[in-house]
Short mmCIF file of C-alpha atoms and ligand atoms in Angstrom, two decimals:
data_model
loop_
_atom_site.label_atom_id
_atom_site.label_comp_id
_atom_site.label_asym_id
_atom_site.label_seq_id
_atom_site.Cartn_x
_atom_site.Cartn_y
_atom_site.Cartn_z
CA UNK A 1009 -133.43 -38.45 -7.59
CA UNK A 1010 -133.97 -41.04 -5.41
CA UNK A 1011 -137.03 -43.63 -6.17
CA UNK A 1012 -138.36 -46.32 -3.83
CA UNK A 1013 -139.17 -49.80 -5.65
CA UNK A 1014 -141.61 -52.27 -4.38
CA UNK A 1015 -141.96 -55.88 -6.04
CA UNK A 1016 -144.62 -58.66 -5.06
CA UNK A 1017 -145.45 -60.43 -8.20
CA UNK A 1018 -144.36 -64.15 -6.65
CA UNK A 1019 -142.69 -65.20 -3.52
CA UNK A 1020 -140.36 -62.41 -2.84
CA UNK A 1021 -141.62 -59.62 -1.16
CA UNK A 1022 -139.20 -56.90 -1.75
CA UNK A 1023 -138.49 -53.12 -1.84
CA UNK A 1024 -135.20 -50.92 -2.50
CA UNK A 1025 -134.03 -47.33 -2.98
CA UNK A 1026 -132.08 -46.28 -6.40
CA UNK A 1027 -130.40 -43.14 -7.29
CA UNK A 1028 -130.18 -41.78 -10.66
CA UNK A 1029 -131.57 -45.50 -12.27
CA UNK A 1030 -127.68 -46.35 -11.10
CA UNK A 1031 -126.64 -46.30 -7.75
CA UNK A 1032 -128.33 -48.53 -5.07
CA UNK A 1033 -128.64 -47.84 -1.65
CA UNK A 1034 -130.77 -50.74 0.01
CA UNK A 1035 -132.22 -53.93 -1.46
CA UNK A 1036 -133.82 -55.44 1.17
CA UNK A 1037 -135.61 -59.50 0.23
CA UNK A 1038 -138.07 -61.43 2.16
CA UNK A 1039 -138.29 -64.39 0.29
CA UNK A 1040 -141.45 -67.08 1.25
CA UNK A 1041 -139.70 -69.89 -0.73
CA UNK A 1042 -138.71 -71.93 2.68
CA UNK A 1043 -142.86 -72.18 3.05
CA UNK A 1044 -143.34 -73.30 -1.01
CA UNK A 1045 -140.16 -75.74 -0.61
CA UNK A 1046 -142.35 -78.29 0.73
CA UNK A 1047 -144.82 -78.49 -1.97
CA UNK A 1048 -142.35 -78.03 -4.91
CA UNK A 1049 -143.30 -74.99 -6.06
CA UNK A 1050 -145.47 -71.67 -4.94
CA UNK A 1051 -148.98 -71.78 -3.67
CA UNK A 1052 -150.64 -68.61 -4.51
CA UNK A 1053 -152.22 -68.12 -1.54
CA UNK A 1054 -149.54 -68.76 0.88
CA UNK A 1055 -147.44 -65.89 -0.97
CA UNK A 1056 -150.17 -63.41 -0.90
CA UNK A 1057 -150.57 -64.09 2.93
CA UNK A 1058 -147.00 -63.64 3.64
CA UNK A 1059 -147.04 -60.87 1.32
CA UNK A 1060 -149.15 -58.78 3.30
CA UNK A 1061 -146.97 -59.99 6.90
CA UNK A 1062 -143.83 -58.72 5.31
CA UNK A 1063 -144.58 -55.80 2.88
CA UNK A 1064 -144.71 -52.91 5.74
CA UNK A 1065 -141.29 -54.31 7.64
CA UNK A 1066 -139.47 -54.75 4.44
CA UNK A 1067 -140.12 -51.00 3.01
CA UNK A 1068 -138.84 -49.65 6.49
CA UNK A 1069 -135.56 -51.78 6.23
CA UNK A 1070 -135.36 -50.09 2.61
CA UNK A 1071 -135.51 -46.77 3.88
CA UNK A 1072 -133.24 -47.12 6.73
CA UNK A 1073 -130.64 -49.19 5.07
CA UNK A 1074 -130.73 -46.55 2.56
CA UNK A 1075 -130.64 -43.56 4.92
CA UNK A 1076 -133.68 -41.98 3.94
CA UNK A 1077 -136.51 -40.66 5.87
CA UNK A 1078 -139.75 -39.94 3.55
CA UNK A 1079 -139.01 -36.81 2.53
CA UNK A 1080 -136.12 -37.99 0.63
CA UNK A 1081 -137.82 -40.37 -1.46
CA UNK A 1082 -139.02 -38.33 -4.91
CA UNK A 1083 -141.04 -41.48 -6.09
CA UNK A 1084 -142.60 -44.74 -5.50
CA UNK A 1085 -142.18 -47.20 -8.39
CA UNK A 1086 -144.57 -50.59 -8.20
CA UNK A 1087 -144.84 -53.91 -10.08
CA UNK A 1088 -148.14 -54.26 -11.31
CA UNK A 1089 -147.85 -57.61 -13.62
CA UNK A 1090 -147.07 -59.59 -14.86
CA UNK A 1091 -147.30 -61.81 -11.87
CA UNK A 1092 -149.49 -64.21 -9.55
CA UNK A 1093 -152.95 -61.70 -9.07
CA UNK A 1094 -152.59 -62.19 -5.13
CA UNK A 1095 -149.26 -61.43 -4.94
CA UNK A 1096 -149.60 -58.15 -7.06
CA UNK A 1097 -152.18 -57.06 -5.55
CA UNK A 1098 -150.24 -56.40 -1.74
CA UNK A 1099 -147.45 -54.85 -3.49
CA UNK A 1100 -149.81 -52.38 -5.83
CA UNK A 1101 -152.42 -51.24 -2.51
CA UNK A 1102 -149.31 -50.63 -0.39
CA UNK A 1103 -147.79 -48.71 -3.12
CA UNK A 1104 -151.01 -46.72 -4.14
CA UNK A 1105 -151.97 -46.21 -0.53
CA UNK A 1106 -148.01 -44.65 0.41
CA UNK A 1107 -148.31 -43.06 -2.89
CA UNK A 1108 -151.37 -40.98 -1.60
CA UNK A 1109 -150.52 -40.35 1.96
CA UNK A 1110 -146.74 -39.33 1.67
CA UNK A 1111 -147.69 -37.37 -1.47
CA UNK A 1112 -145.46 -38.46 -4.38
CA UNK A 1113 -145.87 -39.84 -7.88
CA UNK A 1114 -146.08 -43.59 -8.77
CA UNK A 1115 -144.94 -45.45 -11.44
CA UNK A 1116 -146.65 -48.70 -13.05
CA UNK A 1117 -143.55 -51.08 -13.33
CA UNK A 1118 -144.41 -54.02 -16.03
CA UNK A 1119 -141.69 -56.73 -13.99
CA UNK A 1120 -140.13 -58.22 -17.38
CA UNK A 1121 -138.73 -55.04 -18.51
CA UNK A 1122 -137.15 -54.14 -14.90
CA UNK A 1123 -135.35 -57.50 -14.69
CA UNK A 1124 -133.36 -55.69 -18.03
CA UNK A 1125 -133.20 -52.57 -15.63
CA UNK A 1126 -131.25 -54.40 -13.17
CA UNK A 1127 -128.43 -54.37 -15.19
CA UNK A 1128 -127.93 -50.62 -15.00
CA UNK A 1129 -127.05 -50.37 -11.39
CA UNK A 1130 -123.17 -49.65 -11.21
CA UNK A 1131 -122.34 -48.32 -7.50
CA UNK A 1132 -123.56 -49.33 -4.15
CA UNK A 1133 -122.25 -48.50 -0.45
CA UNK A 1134 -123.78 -51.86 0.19
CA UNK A 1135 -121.12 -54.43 0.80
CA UNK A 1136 -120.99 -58.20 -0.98
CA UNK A 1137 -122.52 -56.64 -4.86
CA UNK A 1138 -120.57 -57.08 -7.75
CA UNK A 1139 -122.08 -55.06 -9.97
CA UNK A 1140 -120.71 -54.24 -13.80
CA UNK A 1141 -118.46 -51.18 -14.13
CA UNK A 1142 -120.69 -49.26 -16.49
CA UNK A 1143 -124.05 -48.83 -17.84
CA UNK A 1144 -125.05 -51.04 -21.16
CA UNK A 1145 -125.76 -48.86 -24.33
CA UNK A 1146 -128.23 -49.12 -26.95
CA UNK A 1147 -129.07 -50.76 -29.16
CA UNK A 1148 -129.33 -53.53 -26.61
CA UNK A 1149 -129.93 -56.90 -26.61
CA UNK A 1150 -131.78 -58.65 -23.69
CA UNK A 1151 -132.26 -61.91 -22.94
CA UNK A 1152 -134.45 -62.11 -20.31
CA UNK A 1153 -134.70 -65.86 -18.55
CA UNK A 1154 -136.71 -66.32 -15.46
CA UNK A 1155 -139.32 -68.92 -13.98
CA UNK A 1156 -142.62 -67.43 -15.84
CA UNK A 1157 -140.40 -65.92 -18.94
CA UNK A 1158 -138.03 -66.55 -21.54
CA UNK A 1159 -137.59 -63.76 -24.56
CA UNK A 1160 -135.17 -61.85 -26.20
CA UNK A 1161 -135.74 -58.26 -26.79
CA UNK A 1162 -134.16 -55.72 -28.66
CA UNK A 1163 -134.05 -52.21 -27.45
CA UNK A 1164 -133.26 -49.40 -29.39
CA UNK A 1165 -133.12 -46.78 -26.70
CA UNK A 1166 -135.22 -46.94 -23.43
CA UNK A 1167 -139.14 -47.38 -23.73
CA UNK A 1168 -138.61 -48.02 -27.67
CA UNK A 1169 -138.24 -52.11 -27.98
CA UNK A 1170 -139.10 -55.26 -29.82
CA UNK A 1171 -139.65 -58.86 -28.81
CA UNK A 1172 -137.67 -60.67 -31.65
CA UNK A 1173 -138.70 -63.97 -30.20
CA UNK A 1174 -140.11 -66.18 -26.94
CA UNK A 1175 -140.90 -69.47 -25.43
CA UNK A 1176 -143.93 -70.85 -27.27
CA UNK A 1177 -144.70 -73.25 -24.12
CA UNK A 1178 -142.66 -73.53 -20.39
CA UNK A 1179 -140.06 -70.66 -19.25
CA UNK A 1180 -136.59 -72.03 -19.01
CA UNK A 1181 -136.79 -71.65 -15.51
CA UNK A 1182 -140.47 -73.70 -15.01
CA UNK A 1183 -138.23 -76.17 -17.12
CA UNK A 1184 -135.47 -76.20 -14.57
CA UNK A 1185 -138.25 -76.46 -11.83
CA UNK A 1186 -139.84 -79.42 -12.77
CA UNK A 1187 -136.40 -81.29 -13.88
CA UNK A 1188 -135.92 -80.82 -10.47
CA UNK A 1189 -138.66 -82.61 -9.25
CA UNK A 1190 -138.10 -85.56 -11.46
CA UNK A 1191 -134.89 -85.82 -9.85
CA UNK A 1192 -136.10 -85.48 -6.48
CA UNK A 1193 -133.96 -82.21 -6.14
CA UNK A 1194 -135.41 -78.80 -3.86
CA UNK A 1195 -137.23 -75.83 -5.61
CA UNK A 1196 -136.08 -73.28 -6.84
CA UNK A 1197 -134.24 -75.79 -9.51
CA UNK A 1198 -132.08 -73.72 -11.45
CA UNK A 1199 -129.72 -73.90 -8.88
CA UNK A 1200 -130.31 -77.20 -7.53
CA UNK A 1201 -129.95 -78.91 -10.96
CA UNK A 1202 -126.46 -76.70 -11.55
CA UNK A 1203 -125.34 -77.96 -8.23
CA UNK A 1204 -126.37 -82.05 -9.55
CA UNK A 1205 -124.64 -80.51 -13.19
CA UNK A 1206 -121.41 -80.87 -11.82
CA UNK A 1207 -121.01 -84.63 -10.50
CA UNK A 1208 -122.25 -85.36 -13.99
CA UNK A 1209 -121.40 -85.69 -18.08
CA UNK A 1210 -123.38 -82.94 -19.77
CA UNK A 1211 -123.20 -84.97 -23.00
CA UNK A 1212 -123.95 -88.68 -21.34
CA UNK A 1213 -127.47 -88.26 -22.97
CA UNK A 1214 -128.39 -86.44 -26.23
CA UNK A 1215 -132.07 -84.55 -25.83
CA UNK A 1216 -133.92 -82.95 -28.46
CA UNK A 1217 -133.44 -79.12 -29.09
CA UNK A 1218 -136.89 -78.03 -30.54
CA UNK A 1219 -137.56 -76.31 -33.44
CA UNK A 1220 -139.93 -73.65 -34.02
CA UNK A 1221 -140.93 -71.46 -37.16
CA UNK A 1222 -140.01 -67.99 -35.46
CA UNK A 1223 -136.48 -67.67 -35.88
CA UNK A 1224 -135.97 -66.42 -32.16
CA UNK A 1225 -138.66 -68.40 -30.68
CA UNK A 1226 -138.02 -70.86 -28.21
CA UNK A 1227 -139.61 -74.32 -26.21
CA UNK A 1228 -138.71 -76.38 -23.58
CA UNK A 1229 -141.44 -78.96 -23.12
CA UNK A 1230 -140.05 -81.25 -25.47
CA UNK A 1231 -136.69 -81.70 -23.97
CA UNK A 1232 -138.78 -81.54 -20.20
CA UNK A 1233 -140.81 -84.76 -22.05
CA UNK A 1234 -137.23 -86.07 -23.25
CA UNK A 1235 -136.28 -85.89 -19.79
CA UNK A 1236 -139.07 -87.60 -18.26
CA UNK A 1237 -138.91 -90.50 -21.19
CA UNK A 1238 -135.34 -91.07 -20.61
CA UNK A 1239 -135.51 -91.39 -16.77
CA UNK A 1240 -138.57 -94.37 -17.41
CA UNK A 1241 -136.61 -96.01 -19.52
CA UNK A 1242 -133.21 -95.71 -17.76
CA UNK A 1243 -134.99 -97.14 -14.60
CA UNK A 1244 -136.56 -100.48 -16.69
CA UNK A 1245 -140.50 -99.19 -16.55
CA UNK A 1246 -142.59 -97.27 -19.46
CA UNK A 1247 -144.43 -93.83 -19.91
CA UNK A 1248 -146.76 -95.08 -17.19
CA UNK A 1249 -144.77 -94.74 -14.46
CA UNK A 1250 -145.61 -91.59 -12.71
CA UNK A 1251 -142.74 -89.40 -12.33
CA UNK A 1252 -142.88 -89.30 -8.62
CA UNK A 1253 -141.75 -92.88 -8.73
CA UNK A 1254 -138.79 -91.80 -10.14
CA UNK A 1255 -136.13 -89.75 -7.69
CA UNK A 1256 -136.25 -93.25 -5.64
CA UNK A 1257 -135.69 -95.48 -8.76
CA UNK A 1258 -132.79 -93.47 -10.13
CA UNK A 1259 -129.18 -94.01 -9.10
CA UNK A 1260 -126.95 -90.63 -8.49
CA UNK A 1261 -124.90 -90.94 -10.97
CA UNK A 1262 -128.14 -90.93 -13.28
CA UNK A 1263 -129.63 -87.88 -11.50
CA UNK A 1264 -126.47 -85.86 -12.06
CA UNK A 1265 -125.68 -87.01 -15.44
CA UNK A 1266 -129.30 -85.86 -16.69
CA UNK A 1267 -129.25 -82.57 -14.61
CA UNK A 1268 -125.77 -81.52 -16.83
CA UNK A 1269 -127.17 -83.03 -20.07
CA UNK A 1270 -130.50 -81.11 -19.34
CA UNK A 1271 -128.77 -77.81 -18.31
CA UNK A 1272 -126.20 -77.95 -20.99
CA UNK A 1273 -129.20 -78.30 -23.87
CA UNK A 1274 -131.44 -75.35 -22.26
CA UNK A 1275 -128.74 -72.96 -21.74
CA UNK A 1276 -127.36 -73.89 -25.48
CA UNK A 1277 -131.06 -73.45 -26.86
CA UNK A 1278 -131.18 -69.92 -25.12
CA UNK A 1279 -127.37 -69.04 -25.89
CA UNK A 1280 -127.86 -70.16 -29.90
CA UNK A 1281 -130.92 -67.82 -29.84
CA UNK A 1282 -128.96 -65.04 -28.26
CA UNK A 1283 -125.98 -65.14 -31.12
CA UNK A 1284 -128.50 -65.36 -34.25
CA UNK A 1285 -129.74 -62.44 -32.64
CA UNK A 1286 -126.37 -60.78 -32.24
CA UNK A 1287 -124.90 -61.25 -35.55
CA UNK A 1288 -128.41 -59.78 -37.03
CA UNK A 1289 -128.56 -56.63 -35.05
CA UNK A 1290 -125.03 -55.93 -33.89
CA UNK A 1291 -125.90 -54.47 -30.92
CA UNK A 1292 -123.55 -52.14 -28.38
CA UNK A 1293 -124.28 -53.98 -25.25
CA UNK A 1294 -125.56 -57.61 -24.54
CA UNK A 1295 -127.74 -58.29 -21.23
CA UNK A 1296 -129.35 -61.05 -19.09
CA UNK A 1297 -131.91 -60.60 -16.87
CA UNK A 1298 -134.30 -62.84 -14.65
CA UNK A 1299 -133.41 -65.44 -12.12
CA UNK A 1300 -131.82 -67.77 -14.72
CA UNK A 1301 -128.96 -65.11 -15.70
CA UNK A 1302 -127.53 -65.97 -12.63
CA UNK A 1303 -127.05 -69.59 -13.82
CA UNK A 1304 -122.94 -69.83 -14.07
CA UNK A 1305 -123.17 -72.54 -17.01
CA UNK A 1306 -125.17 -69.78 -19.16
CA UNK A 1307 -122.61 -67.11 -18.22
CA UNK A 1308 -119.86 -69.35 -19.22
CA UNK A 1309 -121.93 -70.45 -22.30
CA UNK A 1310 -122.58 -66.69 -23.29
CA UNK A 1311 -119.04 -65.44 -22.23
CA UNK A 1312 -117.16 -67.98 -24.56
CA UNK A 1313 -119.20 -67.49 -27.86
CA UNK A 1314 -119.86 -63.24 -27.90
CA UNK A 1315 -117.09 -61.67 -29.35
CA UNK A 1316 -117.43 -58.74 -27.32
CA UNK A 1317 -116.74 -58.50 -23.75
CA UNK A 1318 -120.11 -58.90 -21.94
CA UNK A 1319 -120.48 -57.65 -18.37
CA UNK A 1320 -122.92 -59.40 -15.69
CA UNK A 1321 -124.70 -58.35 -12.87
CA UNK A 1322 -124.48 -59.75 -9.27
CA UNK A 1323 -126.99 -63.04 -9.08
CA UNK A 1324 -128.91 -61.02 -5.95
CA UNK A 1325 -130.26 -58.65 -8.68
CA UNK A 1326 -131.08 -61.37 -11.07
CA UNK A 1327 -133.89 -63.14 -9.44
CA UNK A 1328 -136.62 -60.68 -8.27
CA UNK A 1329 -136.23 -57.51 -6.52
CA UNK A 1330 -136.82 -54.03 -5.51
CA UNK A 1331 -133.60 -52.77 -7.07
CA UNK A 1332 -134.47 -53.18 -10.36
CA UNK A 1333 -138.35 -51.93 -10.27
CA UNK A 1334 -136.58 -48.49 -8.18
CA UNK A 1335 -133.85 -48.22 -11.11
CA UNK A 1336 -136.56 -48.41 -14.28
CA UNK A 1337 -138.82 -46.24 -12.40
CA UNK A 1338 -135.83 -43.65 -11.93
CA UNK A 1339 -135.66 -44.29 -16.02
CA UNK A 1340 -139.18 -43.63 -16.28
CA UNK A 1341 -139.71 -40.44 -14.15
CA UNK A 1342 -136.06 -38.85 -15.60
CA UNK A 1343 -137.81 -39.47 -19.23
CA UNK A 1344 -141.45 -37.67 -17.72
CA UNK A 1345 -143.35 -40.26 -18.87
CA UNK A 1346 -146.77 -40.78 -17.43
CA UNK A 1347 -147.12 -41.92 -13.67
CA UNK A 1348 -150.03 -43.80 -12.58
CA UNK A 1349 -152.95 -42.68 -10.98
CA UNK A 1350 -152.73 -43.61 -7.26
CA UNK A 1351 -156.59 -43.66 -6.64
CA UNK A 1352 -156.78 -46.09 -9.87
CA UNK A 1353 -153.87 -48.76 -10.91
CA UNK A 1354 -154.99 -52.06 -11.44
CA UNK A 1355 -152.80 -55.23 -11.58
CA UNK A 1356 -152.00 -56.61 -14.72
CA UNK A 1357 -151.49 -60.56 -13.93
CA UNK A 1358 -150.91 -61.12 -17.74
CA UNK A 1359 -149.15 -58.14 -19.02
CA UNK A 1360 -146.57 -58.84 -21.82
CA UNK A 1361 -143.62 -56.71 -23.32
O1 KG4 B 1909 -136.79 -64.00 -12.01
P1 KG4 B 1909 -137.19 -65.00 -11.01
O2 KG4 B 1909 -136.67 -64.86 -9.60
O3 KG4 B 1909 -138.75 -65.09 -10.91
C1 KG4 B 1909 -139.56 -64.95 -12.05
O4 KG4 B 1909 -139.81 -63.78 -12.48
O5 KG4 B 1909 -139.94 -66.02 -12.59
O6 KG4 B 1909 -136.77 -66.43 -11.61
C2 KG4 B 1909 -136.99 -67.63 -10.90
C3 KG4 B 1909 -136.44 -68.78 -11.72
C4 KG4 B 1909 -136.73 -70.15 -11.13
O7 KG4 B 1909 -137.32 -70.96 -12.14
C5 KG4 B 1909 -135.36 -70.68 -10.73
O8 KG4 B 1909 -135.26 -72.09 -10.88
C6 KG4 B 1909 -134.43 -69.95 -11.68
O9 KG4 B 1909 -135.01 -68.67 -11.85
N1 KG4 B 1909 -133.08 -69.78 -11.13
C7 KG4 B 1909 -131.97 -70.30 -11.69
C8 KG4 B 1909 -130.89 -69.95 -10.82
N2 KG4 B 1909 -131.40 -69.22 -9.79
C9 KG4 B 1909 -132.74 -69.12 -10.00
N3 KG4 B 1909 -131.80 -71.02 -12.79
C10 KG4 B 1909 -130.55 -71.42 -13.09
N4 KG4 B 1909 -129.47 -71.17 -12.33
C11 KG4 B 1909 -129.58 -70.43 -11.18
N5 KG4 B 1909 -128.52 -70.18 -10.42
ZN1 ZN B 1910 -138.88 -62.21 -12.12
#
């Protein structure tokens, strides 16, 4: 079975074919983030506009790259939410619209639980993917870190799962972001805050891990605030400075000292989560998902304290794209559950696990 996957829910516009929820064929990403760079973040509208420029082009790389003509394809799978409305909307019309015309069933893909998905690819033709050698088993535990979430989730077979625990304010990835721009380093800052992480001490400043009366909940404004605090007072001036003042005020040496002590407490606050979690459940398999599992501090983190062997995906299917929405809707349609109405789906901007 061969499904085609089609994700739009922020500034990638992106579509892939999966075999069998485990083999991937094409994973083709048009990415808007060079337009967003220069406000520091994504502007709705700008996405949806180069949503709609890039949708069409980027599903015919898919099916070339993968071989296919239409009659190959056996499904369409779509995200409709969570995600910006805009954004969602492109992906879902082009989806419901191909669904009708070429005649085959469509799947509602809720985006959270495919960035889990992505970790059951395990071949590819495609060359330059690490991907891990087999499929993760159940019960599973998934911690799922990405700009707009941060939750771990316990699966006990596919469709059947519970959210033990999430972020009660930012995403550890919004918290990465805005870091960033209090250092004066580029969006996306996950990576650019790693990059600063390694001129500097991770333990030159101590910030506050928060703590929360849900055992696996989690919160990252207060060490963002800690942050923000600490570069005033490192640079002689109070809470009134605006933090815009700041990336000019601060030496390097500062930026890339906070950048490691701020990326070694948020991965540690996510990684201490993710082993109170393990010793309760014992699962078989442990999983990250969302653009933060491709962070190599919280795969070093994660790798040193499990006492099983964990296996990670390659970063490319960590932050969004049409690989993983093509391998859960593989999952779905192999399990018959229900596909969506092609004449009806509606985006879901807010939809939750
Ligand atoms: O999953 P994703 O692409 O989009 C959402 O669904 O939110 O995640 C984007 C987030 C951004 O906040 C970005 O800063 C973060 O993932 N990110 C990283 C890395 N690559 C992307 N964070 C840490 N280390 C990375 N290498
Ligand atoms: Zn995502």
């Amino acid at each position: 079975m061969k499904v085609l996957g089609i994700e739009s829910s922020c500034d990638e516009t992106a579509a892939a074919v999966v075999e069998d929820g485990r083999r991937l064929l094409s994973n083709v990403v048009a990415s808007s983030m060079d337009i967003h760079v220069q406000y520091g973040g994504v502007v709705p509208e700008l996405a949806a506009r180069s949503h709609i420029e890039a949708i069409m082009p980027v599903i015919q790389q898919a099916l070339r790259d993968a071989a296919c003509d239409w009659d190959d394809i056996d499904a369409i799978a779509v995200t409709y939410g969570a995600g910006l409305g805009g954004s969602l909307l492109v992906g879902v019309l082009t989806a419901r619209t191909l669904a009708i015309i070429k005649r085959k069933p469509l799947y509602a893909i809720n985006h959270v639980e495919a960035h889990v998905y992505a970790n059951f690819l395990t071949s590819t033709p495609l060359p330059g993917y690490a991907l891990p050698a087999a499929a993760p088993r159940f019960p599973l535990l998934a911690l799922i870190v990405s700009g707009g979430h941060s939750q771990l989730v316990l699966f006990r077979d596919h469709f059947d799962y519970t959210l033990l625990g999430q972020t009660q304010d930012d995403a550890i990835g919004e918290a990465f972001d805005k870091i960033a721009k209090i250092l004066g380093l580029p969006y996306p800052g996950g990576p650019s805050v790693g990059k600063k992480a390694l001129e500097g001490n991770p333990h030159a400043f101590s910030l506050p891990k928060a703590r929360l009366q849900g055992k696996y909940d989690l919160s990252f404004s207060g060490p963002k605030t800690a942050v923000l605090r600490l570069a005033q007072e490192l640079v002689g001036k109070d809470h009134t400075l605006h933090s815009s003042a700041l990336p000019a005020l601060l030496s390097e040496q500062q930026k890339a000292d906070i950048a490691a002590s701020f990326q070694r407490v948020a991965i540690e606050t996510v990684v201490d989560k993710t082993m109170l979690a393990y010793e309760e459940f014992q699962p078989a398999s442990v999983v990250i998902a969302g653009g933060v599992a491709s962070s190599t501090e919280l795969r070093r983190q994660l790798a040193q304290r499990l006492p099983q062997p964990i296996a990670y995906t390659d970063p490319k299917l960590c932050t969004d794209n049409g690989a993983m929405v093509a391998t859960l809707g593989c999952f779905l349609a192999q399990h018959q559950r229900p596909a969506a109405d092609p004449f009806g789906l509606e985006i879901a901007p807010n939809l939750s696990m």
